[in-house]
Coordinates of C-alpha atoms in Angstrom, one line a residue:
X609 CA 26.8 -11.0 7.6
X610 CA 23.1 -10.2 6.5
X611 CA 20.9 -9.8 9.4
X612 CA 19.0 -12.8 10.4
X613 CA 21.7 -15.0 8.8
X614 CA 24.5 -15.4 11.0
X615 CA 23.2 -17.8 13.4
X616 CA 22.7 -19.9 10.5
X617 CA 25.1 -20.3 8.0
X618 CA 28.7 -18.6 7.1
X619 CA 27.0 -17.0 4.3
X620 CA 29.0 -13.5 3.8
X621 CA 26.6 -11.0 1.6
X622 CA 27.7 -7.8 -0.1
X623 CA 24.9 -5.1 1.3
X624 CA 26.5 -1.8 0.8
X625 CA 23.7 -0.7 -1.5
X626 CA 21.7 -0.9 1.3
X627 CA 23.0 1.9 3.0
X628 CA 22.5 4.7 -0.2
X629 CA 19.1 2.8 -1.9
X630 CA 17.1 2.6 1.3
X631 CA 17.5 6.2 2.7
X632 CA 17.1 7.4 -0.8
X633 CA 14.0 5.7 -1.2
X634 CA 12.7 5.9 2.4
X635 CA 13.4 10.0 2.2
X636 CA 11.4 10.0 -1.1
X637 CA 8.2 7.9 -0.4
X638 CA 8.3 9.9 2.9
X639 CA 8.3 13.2 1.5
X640 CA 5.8 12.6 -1.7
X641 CA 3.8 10.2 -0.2
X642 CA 2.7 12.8 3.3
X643 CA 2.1 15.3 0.5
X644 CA -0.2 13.3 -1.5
X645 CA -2.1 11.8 1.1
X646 CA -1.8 15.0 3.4
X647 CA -3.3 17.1 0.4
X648 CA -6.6 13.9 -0.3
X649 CA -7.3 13.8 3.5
X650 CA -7.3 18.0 3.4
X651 CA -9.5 18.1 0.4
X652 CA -11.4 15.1 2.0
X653 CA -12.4 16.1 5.4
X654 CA -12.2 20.0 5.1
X655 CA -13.4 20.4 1.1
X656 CA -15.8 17.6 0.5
X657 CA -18.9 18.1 1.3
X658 CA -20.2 14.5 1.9
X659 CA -18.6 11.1 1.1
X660 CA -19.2 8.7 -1.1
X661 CA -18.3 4.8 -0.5
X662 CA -15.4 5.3 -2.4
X663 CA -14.0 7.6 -0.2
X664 CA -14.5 5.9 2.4
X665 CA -11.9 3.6 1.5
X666 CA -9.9 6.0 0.6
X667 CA -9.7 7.9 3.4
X668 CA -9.1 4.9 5.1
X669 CA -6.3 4.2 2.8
X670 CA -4.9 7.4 3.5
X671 CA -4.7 7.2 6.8
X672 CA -3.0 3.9 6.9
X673 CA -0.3 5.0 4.4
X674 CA 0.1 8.1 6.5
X675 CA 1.0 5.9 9.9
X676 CA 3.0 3.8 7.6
X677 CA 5.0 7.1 6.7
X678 CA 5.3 8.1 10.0
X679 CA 7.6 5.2 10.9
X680 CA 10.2 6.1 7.7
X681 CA 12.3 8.1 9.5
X682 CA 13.5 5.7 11.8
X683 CA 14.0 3.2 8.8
X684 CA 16.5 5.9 7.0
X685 CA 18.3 6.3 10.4
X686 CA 18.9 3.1 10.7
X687 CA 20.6 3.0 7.0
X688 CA 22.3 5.7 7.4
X689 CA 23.8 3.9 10.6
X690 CA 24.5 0.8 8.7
X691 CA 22.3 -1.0 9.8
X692 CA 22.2 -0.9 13.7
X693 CA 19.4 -0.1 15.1
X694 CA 18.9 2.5 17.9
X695 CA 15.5 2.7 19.3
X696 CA 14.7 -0.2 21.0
X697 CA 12.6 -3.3 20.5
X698 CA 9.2 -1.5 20.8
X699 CA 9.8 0.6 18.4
X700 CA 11.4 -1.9 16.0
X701 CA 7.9 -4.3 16.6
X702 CA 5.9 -1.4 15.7
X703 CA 7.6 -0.4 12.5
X704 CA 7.5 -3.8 10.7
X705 CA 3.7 -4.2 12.2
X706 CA 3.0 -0.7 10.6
X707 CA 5.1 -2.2 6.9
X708 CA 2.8 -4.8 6.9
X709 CA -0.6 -3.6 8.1
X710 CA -0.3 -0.6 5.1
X711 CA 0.7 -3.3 3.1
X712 CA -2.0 -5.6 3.4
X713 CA -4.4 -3.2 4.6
X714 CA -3.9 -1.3 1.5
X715 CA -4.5 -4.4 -0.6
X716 CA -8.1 -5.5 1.1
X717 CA -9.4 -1.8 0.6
X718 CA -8.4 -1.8 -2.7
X719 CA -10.2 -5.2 -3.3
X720 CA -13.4 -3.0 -1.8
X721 CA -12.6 -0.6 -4.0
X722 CA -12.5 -3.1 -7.0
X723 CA -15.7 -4.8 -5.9
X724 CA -17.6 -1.4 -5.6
X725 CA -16.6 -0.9 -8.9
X726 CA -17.4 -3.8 -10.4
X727 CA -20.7 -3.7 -8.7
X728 CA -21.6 0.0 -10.2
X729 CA -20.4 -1.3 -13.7
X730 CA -21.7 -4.6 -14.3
X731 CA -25.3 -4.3 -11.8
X732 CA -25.5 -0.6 -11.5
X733 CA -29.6 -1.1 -11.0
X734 CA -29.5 -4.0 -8.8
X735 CA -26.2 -3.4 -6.6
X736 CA -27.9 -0.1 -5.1
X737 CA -28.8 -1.1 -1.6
X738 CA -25.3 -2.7 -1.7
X739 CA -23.3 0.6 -3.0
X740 CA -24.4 2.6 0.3
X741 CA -22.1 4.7 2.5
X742 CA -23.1 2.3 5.6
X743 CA -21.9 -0.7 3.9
X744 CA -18.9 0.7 2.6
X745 CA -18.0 1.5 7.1
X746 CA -18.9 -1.8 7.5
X747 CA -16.5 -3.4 4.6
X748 CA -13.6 -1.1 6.3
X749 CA -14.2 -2.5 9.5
X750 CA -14.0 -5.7 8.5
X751 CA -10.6 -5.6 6.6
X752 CA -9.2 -3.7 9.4
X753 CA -10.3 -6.5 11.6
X754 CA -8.7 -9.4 9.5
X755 CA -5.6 -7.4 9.2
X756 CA -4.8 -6.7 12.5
X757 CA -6.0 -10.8 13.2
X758 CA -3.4 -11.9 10.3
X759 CA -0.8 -9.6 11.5
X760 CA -0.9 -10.3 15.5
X761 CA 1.7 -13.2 15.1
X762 CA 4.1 -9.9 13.3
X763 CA 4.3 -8.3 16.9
X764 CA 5.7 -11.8 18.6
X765 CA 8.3 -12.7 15.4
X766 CA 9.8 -8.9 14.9
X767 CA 12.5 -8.1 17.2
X768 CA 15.8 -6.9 17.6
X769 CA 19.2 -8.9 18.3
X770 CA 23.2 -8.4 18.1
X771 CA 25.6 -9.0 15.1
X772 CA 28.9 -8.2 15.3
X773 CA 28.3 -5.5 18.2
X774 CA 25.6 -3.5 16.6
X775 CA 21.7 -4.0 17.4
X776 CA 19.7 -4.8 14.2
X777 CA 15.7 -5.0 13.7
X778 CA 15.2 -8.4 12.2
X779 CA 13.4 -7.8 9.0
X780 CA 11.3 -10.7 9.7
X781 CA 12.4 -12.6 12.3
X782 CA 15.7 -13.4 14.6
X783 CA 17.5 -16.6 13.1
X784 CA 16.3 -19.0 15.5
X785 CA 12.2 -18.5 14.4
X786 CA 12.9 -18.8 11.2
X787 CA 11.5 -22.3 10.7
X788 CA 8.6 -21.5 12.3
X789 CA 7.9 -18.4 10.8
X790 CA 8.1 -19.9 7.3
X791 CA 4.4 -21.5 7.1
X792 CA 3.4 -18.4 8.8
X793 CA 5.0 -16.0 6.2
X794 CA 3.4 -18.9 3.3
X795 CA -0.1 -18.3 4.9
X796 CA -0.6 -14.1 5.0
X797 CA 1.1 -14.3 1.4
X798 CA -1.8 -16.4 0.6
X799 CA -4.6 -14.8 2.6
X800 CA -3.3 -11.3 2.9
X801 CA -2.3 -10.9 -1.3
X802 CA -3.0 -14.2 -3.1
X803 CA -7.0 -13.8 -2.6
X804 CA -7.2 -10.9 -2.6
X805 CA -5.6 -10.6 -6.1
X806 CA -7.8 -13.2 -6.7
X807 CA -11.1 -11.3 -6.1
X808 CA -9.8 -7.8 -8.1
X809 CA -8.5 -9.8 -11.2
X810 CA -12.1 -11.9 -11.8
X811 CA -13.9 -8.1 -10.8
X812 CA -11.8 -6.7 -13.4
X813 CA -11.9 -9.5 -16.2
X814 CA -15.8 -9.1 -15.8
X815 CA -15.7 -4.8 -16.2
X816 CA -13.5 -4.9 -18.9
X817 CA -15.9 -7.6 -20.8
X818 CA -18.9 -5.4 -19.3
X819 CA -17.2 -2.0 -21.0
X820 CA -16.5 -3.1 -24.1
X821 CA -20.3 -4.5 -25.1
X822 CA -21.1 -0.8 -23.9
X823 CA -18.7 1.3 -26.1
X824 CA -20.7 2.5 -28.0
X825 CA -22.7 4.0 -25.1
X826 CA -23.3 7.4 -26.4
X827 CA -24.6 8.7 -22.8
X828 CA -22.2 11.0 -21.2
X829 CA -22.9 9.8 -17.7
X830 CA -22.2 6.2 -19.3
X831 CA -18.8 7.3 -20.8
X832 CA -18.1 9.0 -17.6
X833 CA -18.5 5.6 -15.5
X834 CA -16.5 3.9 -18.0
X835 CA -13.6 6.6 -18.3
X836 CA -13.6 6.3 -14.5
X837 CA -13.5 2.8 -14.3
X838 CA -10.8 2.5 -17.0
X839 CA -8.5 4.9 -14.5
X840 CA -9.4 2.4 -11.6
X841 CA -8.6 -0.7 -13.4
X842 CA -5.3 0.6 -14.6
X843 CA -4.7 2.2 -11.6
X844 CA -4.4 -0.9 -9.5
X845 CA -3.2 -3.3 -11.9
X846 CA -0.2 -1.0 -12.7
X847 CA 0.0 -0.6 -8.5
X848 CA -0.2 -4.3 -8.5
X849 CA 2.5 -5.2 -11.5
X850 CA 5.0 -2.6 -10.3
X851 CA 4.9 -2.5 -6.3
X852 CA 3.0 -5.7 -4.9
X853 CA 3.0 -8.7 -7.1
X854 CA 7.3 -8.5 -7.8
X855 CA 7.3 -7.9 -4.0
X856 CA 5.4 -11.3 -2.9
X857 CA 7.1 -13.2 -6.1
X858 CA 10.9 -12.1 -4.3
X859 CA 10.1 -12.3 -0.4
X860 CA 8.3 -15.9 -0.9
X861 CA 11.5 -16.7 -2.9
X862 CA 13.9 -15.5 -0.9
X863 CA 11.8 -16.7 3.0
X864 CA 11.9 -20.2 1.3
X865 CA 16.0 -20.1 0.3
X866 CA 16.8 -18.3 3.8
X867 CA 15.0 -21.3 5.5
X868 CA 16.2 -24.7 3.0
X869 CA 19.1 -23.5 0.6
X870 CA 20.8 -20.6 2.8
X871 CA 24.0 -23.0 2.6
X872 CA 24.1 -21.8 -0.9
X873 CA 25.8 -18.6 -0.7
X874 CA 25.9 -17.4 -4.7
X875 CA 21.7 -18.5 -4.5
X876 CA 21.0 -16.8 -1.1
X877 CA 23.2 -13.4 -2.5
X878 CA 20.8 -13.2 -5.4
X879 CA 17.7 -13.4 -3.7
X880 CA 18.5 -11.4 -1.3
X881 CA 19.3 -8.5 -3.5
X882 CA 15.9 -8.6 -5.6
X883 CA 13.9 -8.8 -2.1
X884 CA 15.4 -5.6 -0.4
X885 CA 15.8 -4.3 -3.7
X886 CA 11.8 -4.9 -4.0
X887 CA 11.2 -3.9 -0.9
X888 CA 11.6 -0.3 -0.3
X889 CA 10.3 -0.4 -3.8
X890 CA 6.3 -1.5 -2.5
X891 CA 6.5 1.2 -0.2
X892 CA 5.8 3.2 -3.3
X893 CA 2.3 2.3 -3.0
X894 CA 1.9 5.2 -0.1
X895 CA 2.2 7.7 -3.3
X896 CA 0.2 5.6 -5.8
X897 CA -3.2 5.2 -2.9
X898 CA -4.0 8.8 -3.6
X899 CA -3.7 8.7 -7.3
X900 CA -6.7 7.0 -6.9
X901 CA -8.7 9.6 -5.5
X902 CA -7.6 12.4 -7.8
X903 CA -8.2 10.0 -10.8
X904 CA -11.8 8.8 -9.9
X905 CA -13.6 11.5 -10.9
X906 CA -13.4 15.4 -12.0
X907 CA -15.1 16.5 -8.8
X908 CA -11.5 15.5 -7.3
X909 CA -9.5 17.1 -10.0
X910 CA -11.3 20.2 -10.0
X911 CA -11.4 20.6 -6.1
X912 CA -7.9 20.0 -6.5
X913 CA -6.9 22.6 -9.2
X914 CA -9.3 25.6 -7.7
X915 CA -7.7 25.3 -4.2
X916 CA -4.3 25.4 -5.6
X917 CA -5.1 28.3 -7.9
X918 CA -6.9 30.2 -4.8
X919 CA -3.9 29.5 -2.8
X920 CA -1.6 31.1 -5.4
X921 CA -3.6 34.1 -5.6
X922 CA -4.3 35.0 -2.2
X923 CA -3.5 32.1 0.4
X924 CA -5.7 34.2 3.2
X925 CA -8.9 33.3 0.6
X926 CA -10.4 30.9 2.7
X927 CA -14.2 31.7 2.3
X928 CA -13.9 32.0 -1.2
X929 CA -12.2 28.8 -1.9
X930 CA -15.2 27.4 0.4
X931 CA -18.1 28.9 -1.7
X932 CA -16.3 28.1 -4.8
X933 CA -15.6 24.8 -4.1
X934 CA -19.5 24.3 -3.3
X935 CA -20.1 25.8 -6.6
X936 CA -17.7 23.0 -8.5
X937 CA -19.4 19.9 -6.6
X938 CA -23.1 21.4 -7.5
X939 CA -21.7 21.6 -11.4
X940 CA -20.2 17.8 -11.5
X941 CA -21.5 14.7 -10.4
X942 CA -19.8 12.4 -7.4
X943 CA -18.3 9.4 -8.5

């Protein structure tokens, strides 16, 4: 029976993949996405020598993703266990809080992100009180805010329960919420992705028609902007098309047949294995968050390369990697 179905409905699913997919893809994302963001919050906080609003978010991002990868161990052990779950209803609560609040928390900073951008390419004069390092705190604060507010319901609905001797973690719910957690699950789809998605595809529509009456722009600081912003825009759209929007499209799917059609087994079978198929799948977005920061600009890149290439050659080169480093971020601009 899958879990959170057998109070409901003699619907027998055939979930084996479960237990080789999700520790597979739960080992992965753990393992490339703490080196990613590991090696941005390094360069960040110990490298950089000041921020810019960018990253800001970013850092932010990283740390989320980074708490987020934190809780993937306990997800592989409970695959590897077949599903039965060892570590107690605190825990569980805490890991599908943490699932969501990267999830959605990732998705409101990259809307900052977006706006910022849009902001520097289509009112790079006027947007200049609003493109400030104080601002950009503020905006973080804020989506942390609304996320922990849309997600508060998360820590009552997640919990663990008993099928056929073994303790699961309820993906969403235990079988008896599920009616009310529908409209719940309807509204942070809507509010935590929908509007979101919303905001970064007009900010995007608008760059794209804002970059192409300036191609001919024969300024390299202009080509630079627009090479950076090109990155960004197909950055997040390709985060968005692969990771969050077949995510949302499946789990609303799948919430609604779980809650009216679960009766039909074939139906309910299908769904089910493009949501948890899906799922593990947006947790690629860990290792996609950094891209962004080693994309956005050359500062980034080259930070990047002369540490590793210091490292190589004598890992105890601390002081030169320091004063070298300086030297690269007084030779190229911020972004």
């Amino acid at each position: 029976m899958e879990n959170g179905t057998a109070g409901k409905a003699p619907c027998p699913l055939v979930e084996t993949y479960k237990y080789v997919l999700l520790p597979l893809t739960y080992s992965s994302v753990f393992v490339l996405g703490l080196l990613l963001n590991g090696a941005m919050l390094w360069l960040s906080c110990c490298r950089a020598k000041e921020w810019t609003c960018t990253a800001v978010y970013l850092v932010n991002l990283a740390v989320a993703d980074l708490l987020y990868l934190c809780s993937l161990p306990l997800l592989v052990v409970n695959y590897v266990l077949q599903d039965t779950w060892p570590f107690g209803e605190l825990l569980c609560k805490l890991v599908r809080f943490l699932f969501y609040a990267n999830l959605y928390g990732s998705i409101l900073l990259l809307t900052c992100v977006s706006v910022h951008r849009f902001l520097g390419v289509c009112y790079p004069i006027r947007s200049l009180p609003y493109r400030t390092r104080r601002l950009a705190a503020v905006g973080t604060a804020a989506s942390w805010a609304l996320v922990l507010l849309q997600l508060l319901p998360t820590l009552v609905y997640a919990r663990t329960g008993v099928i056929n001797n073994h303790t699961v973690c309820y993906d969403m719910t235990s079988p008896e919420n599920l009616s009310s957690y529908y409209p719940y699950g309807m509204a942070l789809t809507a509010s935590g992705f929908l509007f979101p998605f919303l905001i970064i595809l007009v900010c995007y529509c608008l760059m794209i028609k804002s970059l192409i009456r300036t191609t001919g722009d024969t300024n390299p600081i202009g080509s630079a902007a627009q090479a950076k912003s090109i990155r960004t825009i197909l950055l997040v759209c390709g985060l968005f098309a692969v990771c969050l929007l077949p995510f949302h499209i499946t789990r609303t799917i799948y919430l609604f047949v779980r809650v009216y059609r679960v009766t039909d087994c074939q139906l309910f079978q299908r769904w089910s294995l493009f949501y948890k198929i899906w799922r593990p799948l947006v947790s690629l977005n860990s290792c996609i968050n950094p891209l962004l920061y080693f994309l956005s600009g050359q500062t980034n890149r080259a930070r990047l390369i002369l540490e590793l290439r210091l490292h190589k050659a004598d890992p105890l080169a601390r002081p030169a990697g320091n004063m070298k480093g300086t030297d690269v971020q007084r030779r190229l601009p911020p972004y």
